mmCIF file of N, CA and C and ligand atoms in Angstrom:
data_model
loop_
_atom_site.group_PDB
_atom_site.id
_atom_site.type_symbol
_atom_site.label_atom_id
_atom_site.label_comp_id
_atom_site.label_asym_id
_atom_site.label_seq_id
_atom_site.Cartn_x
_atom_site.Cartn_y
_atom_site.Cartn_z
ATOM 1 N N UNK R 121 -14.475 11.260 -13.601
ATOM 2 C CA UNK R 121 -13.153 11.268 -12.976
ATOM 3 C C UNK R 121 -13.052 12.455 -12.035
ATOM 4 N N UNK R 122 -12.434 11.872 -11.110
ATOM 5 C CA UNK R 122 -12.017 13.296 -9.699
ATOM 6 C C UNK R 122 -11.709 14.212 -10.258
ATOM 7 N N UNK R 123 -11.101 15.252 -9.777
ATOM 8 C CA UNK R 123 -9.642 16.089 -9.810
ATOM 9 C C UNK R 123 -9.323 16.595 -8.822
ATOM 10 N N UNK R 124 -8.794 15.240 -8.619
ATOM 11 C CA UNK R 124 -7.782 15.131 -7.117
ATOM 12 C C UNK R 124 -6.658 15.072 -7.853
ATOM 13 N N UNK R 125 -5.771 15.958 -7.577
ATOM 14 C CA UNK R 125 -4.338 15.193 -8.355
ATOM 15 C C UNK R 125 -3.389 15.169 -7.475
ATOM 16 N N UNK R 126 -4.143 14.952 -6.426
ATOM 17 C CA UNK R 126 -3.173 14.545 -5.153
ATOM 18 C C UNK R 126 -2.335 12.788 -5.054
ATOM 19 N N UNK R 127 -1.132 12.525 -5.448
ATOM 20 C CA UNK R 127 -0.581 11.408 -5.351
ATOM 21 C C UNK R 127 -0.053 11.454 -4.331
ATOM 22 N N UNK R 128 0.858 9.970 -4.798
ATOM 23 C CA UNK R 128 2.150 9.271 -3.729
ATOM 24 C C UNK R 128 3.074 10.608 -3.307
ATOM 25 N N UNK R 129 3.636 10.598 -2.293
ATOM 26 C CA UNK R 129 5.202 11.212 -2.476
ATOM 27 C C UNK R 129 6.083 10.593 -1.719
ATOM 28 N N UNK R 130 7.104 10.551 -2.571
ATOM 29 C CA UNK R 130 7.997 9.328 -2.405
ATOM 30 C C UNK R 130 9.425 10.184 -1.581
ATOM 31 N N UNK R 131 10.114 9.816 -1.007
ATOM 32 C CA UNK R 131 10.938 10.709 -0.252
ATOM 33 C C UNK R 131 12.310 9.781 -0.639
ATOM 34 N N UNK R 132 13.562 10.787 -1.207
ATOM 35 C CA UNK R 132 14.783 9.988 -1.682
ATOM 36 C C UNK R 132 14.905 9.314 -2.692
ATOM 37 N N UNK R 133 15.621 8.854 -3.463
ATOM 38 C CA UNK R 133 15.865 7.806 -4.057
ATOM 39 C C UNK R 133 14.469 7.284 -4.729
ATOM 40 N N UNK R 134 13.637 8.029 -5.396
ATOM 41 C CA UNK R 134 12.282 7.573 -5.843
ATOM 42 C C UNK R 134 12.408 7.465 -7.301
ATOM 43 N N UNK R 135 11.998 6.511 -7.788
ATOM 44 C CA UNK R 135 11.851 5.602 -8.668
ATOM 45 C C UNK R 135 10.577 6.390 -9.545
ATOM 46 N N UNK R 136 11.027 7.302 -10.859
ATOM 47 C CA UNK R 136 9.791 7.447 -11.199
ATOM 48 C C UNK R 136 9.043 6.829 -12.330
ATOM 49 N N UNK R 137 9.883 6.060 -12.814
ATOM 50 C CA UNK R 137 9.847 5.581 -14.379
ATOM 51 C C UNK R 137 8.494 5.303 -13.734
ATOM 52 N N UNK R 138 7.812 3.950 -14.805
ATOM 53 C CA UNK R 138 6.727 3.817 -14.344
ATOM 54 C C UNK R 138 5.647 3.623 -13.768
ATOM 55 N N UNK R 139 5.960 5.197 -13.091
ATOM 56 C CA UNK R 139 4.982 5.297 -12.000
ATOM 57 C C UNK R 139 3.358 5.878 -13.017
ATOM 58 N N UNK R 140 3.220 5.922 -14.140
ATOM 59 C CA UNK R 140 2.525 6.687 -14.457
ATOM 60 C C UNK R 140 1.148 6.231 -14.375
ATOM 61 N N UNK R 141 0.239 7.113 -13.890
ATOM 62 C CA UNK R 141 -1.334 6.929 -13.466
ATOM 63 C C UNK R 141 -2.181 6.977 -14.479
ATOM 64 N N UNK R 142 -3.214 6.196 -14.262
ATOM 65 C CA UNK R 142 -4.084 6.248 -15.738
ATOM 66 C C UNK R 142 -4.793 6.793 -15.437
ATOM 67 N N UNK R 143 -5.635 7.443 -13.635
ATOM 68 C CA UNK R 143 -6.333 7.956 -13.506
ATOM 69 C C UNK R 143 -6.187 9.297 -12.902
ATOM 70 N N UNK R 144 -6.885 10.581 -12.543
ATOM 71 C CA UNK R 144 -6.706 11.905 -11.914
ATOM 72 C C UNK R 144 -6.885 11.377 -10.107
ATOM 73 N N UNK R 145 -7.034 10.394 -10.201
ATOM 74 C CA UNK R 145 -7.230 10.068 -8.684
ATOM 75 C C UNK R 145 -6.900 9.191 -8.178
ATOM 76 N N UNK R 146 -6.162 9.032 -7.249
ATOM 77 C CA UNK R 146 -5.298 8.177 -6.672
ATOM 78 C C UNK R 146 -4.735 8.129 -5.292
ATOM 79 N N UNK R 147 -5.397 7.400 -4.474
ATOM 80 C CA UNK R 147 -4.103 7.289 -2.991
ATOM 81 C C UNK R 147 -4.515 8.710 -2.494
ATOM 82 N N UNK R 148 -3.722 8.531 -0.550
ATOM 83 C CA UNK R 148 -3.853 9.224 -0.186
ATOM 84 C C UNK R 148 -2.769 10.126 0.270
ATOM 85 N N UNK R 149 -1.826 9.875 -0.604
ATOM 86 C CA UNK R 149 -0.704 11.306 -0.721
ATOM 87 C C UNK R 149 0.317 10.807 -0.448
ATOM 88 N N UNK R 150 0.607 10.153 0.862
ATOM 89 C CA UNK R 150 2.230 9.994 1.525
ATOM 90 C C UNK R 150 2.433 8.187 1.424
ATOM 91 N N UNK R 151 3.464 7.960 1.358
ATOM 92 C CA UNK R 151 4.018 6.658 1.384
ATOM 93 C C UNK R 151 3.832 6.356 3.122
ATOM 94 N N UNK R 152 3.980 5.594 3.885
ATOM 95 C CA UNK R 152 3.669 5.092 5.106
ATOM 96 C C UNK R 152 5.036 5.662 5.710
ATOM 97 N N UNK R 153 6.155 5.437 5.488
ATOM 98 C CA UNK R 153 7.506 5.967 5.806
ATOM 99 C C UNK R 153 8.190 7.719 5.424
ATOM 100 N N UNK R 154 7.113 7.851 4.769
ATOM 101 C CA UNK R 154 7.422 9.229 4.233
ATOM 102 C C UNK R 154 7.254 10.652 5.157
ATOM 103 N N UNK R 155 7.612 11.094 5.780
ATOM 104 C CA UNK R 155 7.437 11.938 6.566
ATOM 105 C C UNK R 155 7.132 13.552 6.028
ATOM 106 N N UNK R 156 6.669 13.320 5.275
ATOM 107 C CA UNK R 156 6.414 14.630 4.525
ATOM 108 C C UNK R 156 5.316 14.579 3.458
ATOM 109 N N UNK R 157 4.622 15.274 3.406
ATOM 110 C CA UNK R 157 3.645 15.333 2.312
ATOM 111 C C UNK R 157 3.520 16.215 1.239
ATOM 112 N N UNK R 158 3.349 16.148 -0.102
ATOM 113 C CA UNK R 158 3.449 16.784 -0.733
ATOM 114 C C UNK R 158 2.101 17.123 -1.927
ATOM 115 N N UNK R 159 1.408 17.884 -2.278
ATOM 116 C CA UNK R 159 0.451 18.265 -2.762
ATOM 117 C C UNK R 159 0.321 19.183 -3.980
ATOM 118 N N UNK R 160 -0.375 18.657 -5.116
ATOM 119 C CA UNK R 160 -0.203 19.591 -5.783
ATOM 120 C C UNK R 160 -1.468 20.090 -6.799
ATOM 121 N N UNK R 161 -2.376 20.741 -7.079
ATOM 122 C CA UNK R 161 -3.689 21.436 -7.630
ATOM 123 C C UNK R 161 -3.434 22.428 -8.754
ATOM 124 N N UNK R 162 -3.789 21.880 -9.452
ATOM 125 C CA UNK R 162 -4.168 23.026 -10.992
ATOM 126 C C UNK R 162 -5.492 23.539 -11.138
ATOM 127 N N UNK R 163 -5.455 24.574 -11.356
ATOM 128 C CA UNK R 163 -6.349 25.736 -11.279
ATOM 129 C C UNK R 163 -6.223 26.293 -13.098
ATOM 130 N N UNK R 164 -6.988 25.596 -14.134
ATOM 131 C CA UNK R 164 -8.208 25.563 -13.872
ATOM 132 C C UNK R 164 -8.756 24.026 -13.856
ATOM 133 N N UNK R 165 -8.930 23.106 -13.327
ATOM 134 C CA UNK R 165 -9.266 21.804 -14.168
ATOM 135 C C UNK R 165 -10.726 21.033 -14.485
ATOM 136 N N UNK R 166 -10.152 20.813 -15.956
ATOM 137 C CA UNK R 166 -9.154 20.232 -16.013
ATOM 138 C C UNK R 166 -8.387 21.319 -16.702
ATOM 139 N N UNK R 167 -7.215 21.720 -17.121
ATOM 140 C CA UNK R 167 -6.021 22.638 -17.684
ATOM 141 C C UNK R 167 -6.254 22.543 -18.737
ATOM 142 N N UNK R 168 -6.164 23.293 -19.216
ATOM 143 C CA UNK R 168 -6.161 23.903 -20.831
ATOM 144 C C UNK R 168 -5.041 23.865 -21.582
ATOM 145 N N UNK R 169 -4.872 23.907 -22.797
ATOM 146 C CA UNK R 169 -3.387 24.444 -23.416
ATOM 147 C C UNK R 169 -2.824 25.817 -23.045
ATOM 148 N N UNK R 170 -2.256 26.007 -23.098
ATOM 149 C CA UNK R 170 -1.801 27.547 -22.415
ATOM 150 C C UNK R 170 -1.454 27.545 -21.005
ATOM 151 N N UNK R 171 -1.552 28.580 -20.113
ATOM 152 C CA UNK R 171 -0.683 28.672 -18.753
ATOM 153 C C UNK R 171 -1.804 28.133 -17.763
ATOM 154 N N UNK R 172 -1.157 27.853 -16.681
ATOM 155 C CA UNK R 172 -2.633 27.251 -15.361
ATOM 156 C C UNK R 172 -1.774 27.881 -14.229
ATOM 157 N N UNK R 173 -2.376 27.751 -13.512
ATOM 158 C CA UNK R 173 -1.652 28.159 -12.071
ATOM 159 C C UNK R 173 -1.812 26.876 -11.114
ATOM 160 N N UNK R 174 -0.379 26.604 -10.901
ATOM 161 C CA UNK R 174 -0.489 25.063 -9.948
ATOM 162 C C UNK R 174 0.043 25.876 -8.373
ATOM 163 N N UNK R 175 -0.544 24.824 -7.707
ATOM 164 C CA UNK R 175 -0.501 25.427 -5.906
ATOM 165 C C UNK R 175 -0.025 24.297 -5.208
ATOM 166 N N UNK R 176 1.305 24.229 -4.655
ATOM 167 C CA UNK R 176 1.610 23.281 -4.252
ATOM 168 C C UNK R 176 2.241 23.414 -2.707
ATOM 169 N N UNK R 177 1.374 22.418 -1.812
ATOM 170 C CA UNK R 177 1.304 23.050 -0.437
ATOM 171 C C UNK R 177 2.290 21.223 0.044
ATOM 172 N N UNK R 178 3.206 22.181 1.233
ATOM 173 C CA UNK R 178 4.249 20.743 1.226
ATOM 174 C C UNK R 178 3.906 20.493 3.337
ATOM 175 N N UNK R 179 3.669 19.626 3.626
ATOM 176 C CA UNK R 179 3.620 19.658 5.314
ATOM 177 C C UNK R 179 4.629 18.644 5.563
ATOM 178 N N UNK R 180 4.224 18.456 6.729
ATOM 179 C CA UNK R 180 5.220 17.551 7.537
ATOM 180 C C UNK R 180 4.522 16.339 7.866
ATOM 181 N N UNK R 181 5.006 15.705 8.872
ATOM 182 C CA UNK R 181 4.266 14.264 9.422
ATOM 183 C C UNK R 181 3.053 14.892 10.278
ATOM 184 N N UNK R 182 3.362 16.167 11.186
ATOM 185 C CA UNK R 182 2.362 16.338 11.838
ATOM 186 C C UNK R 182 1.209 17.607 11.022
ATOM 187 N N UNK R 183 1.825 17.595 10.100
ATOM 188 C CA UNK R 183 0.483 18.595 9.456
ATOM 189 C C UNK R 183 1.128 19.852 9.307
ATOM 190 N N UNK R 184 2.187 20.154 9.749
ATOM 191 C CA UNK R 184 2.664 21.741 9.814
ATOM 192 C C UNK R 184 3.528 21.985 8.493
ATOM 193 N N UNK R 185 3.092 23.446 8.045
ATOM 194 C CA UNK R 185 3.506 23.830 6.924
ATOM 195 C C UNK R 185 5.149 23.684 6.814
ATOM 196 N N UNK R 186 5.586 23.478 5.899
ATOM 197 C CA UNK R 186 7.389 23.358 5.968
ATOM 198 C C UNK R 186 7.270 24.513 4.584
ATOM 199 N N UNK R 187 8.193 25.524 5.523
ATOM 200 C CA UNK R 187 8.578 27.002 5.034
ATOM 201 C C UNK R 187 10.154 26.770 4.335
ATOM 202 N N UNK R 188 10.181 27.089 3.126
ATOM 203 C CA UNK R 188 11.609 27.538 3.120
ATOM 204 C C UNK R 188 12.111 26.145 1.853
ATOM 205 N N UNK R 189 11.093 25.767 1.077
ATOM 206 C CA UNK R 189 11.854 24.547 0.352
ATOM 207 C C UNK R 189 11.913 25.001 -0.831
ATOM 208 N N UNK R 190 12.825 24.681 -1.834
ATOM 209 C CA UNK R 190 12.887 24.878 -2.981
ATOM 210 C C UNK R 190 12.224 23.943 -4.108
ATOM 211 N N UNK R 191 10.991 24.194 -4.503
ATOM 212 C CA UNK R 191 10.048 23.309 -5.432
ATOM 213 C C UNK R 191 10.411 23.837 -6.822
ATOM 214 N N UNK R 192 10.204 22.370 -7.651
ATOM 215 C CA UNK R 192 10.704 23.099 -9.065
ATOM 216 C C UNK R 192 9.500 21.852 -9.366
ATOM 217 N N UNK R 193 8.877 21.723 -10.297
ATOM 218 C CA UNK R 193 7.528 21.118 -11.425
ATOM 219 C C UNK R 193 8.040 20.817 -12.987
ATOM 220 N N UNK R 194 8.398 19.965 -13.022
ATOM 221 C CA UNK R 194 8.228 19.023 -14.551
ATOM 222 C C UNK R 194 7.534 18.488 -15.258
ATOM 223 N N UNK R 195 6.691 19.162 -15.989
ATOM 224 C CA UNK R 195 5.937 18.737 -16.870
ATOM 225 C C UNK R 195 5.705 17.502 -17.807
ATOM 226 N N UNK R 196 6.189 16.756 -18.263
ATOM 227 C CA UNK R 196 6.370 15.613 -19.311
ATOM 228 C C UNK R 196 4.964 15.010 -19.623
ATOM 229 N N UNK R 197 5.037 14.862 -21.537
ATOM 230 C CA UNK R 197 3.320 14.198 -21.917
ATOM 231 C C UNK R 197 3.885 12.206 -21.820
ATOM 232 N N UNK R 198 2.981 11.750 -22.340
ATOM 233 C CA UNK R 198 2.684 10.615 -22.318
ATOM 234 C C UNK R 198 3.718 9.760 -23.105
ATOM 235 N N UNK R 199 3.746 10.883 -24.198
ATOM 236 C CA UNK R 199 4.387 10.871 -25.354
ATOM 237 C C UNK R 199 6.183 10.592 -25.634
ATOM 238 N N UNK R 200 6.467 10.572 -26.759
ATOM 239 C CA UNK R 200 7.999 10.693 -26.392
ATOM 240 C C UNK R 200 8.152 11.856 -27.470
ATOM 241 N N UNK R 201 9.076 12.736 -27.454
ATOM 242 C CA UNK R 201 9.487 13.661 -28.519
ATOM 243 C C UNK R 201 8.977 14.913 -27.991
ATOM 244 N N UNK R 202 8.767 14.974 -26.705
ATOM 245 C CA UNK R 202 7.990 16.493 -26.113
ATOM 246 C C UNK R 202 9.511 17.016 -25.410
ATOM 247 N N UNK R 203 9.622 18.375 -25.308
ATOM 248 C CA UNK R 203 10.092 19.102 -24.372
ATOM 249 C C UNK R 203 9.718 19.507 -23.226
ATOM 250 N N UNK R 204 10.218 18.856 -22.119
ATOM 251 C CA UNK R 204 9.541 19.238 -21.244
ATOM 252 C C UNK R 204 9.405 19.786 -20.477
ATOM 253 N N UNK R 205 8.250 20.632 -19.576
ATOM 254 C CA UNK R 205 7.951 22.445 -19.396
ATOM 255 C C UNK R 205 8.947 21.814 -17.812
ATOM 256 N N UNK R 206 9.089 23.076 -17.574
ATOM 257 C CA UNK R 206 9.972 23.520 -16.144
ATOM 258 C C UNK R 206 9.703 24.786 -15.491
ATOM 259 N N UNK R 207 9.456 24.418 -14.400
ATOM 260 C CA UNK R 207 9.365 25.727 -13.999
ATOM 261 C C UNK R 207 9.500 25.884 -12.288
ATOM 262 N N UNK R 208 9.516 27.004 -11.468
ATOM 263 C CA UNK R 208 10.172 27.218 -10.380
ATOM 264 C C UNK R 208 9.283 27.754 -9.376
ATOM 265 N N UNK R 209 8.994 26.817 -8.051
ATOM 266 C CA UNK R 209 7.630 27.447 -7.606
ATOM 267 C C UNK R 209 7.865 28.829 -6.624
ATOM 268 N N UNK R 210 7.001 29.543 -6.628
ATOM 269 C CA UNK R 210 7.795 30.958 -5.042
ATOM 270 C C UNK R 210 6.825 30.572 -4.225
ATOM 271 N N UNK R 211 7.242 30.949 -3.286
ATOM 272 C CA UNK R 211 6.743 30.636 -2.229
ATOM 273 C C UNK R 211 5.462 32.093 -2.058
ATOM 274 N N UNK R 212 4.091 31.623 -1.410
ATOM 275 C CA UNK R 212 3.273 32.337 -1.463
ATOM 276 C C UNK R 212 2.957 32.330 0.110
ATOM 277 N N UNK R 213 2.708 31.180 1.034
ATOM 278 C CA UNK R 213 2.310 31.329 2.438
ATOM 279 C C UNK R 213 3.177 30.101 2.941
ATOM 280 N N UNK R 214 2.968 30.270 4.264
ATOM 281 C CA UNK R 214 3.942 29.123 5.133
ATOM 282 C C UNK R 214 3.209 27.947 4.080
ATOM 283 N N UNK R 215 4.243 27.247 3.554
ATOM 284 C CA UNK R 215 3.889 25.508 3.054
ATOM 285 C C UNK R 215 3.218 25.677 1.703
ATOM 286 N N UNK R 216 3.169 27.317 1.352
ATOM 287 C CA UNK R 216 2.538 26.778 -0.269
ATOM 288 C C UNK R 216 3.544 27.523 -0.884
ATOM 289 N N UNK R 217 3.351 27.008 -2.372
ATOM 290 C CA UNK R 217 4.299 27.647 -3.057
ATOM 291 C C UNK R 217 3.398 27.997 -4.548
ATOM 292 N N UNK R 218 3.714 28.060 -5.161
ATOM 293 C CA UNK R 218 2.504 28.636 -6.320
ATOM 294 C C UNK R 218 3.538 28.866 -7.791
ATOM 295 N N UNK R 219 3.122 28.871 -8.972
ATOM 296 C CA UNK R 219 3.349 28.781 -10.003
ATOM 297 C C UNK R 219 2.248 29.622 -11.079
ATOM 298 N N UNK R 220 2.358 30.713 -11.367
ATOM 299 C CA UNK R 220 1.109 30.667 -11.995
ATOM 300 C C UNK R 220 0.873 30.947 -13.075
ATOM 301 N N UNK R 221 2.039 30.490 -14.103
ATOM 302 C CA UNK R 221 1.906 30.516 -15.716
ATOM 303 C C UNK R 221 2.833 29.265 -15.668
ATOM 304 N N UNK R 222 2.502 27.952 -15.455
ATOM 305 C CA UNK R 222 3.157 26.712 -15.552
ATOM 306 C C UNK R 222 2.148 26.820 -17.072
ATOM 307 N N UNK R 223 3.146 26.403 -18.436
ATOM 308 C CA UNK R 223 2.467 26.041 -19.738
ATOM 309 C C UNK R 223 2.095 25.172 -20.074
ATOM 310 N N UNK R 224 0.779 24.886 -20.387
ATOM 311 C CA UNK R 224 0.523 23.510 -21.355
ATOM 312 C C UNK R 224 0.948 23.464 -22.673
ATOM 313 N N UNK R 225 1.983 23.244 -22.913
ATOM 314 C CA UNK R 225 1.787 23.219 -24.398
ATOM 315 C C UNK R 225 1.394 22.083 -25.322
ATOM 316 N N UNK R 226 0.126 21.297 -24.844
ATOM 317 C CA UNK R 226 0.016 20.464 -26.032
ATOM 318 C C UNK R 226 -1.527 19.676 -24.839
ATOM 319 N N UNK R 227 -2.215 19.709 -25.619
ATOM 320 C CA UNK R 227 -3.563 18.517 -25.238
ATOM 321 C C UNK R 227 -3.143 17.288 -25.158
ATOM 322 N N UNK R 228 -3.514 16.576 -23.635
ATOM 323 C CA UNK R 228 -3.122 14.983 -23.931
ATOM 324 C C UNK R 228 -3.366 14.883 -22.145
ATOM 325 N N UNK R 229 -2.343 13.878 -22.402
ATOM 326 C CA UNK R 229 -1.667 13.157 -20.801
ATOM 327 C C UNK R 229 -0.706 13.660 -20.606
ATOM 328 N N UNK R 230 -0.658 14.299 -19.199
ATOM 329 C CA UNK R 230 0.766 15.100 -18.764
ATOM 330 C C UNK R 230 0.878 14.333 -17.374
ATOM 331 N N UNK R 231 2.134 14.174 -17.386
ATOM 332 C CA UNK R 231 1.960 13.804 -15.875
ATOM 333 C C UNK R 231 3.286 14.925 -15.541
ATOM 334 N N UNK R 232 2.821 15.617 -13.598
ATOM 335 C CA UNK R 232 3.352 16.714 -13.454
ATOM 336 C C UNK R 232 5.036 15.818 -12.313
ATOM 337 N N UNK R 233 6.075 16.040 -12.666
ATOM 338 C CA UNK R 233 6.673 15.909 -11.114
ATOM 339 C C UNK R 233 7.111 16.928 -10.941
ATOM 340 N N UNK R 234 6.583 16.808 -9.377
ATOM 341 C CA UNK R 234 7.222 18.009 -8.475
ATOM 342 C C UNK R 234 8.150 17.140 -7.518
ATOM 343 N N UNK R 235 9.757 18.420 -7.125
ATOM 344 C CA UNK R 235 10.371 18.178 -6.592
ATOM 345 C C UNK R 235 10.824 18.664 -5.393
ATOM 346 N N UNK R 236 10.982 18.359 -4.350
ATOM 347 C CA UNK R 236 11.024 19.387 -3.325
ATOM 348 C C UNK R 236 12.383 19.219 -2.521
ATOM 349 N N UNK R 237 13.325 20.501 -2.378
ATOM 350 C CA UNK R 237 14.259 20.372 -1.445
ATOM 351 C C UNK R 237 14.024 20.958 -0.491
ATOM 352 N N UNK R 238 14.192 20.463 1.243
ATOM 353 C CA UNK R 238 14.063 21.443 1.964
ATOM 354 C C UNK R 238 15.335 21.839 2.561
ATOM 355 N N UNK R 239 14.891 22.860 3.709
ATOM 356 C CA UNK R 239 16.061 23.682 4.786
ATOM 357 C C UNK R 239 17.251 22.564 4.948
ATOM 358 N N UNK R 240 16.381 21.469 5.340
ATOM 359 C CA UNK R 240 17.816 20.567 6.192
ATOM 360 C C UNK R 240 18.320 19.362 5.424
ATOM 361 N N UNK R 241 17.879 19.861 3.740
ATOM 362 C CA UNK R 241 18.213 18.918 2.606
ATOM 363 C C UNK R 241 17.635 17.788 2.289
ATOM 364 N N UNK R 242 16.414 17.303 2.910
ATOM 365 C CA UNK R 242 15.394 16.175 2.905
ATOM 366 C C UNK R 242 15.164 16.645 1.061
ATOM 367 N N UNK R 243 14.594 15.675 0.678
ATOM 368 C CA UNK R 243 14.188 15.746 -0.546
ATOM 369 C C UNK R 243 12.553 14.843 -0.771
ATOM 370 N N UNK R 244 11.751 15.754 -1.490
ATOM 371 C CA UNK R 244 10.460 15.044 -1.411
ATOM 372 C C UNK R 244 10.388 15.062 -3.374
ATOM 373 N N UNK R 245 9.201 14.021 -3.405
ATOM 374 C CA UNK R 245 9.276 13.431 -4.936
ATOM 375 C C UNK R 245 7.771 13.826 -5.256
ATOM 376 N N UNK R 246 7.024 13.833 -5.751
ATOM 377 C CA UNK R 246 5.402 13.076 -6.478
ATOM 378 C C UNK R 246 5.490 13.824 -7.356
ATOM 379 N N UNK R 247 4.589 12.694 -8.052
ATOM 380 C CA UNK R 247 4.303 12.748 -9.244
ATOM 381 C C UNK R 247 1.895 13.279 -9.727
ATOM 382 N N UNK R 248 1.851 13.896 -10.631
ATOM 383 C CA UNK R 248 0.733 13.712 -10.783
ATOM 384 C C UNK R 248 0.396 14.302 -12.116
ATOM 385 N N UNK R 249 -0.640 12.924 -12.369
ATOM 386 C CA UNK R 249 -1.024 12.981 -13.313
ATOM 387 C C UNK R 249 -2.375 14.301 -13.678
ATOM 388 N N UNK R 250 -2.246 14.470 -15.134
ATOM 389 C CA UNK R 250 -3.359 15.183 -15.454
ATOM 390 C C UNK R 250 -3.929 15.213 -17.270
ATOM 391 N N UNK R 251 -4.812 14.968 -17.165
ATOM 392 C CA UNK R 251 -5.275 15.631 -18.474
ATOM 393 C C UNK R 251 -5.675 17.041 -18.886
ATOM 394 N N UNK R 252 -4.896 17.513 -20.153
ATOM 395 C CA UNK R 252 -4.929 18.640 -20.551
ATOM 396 C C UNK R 252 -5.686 18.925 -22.050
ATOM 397 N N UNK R 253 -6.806 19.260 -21.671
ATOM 398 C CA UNK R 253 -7.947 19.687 -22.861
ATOM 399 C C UNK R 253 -7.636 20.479 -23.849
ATOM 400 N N UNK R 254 -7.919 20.829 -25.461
ATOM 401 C CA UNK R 254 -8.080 21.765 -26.463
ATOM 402 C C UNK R 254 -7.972 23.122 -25.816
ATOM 403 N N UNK R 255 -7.572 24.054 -26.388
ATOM 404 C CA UNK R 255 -7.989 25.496 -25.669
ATOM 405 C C UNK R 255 -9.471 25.782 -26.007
ATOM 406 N N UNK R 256 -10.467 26.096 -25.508
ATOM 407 C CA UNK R 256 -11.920 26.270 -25.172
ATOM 408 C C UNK R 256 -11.725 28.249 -25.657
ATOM 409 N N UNK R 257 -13.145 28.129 -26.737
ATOM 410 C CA UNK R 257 -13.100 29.409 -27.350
ATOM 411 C C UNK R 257 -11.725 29.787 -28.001
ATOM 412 N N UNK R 258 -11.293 28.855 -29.065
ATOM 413 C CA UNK R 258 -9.927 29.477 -29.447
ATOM 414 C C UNK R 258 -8.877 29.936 -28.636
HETATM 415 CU CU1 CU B 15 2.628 16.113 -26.663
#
């Protein structure tokens, strides 16, 4: 399996119920109408239990970084009865934003959504899946 966990991103009104992926790889990022792209990479993968650092770089239609959005990342497992992690991305360079104690707390199927508001209130969606391994060496 890849680890691409680059998905769809759905812009507005996006539908996430089941969207959920069985695989780490999927598609090539933007919906055809979507004018925005959205991206998102865990460092280390595959992720461990404990913290990872996710990097999530957002562009436009023509490729240019979009500065200035407010990204927040939702964690949720496969499962039902989980709490699920949240957390708030800062901004690190034009178009990325970074996270870098997003928690695993539990081995399985996670699938991540990220949400994105920007400057002029556009709203971007995706979702991505991941598997999250045992912690390695205790
Ligand atoms: Cu769980």
């Amino acid at each position: 399996m890849r680890a691409s966990y680059l998905l769809r991103v759905l812009v507005r009104s996006a539908v996430l119920s089941g969207l959920l992926l069985g695989s780490g790889c999927r598609g090539d990022g933007a919906l055809p109408d979507s004018p925005y792209r959205l991206d998102l990479s865990i460092s280390p993968t595959p992720p461990a239990v404990g913290p990872a650092r996710l990097i999530i770089t957002l562009t436009d239609s023509a490729g240019s970084p979009v500065e200035g959005a407010e990204i927040v990342v939702e964690g949720n497992m496969s499962h039902a009865g989980m709490v699920p992690v949240i957390d708030t991305a800062q901004a690190e360079d034009p178009g990325r934003y970074g996270i870098n104690d997003f928690t695993f707390t539990m081995a399985g199927d996670w699938v991540l959504t990220t949400r994105g508001v920007l400057p002029d209130g556009d709203s971007v969606i995706a979702e991505t899946a991941t598997n999250v391994v045992g912690r390695v060496g205790g």
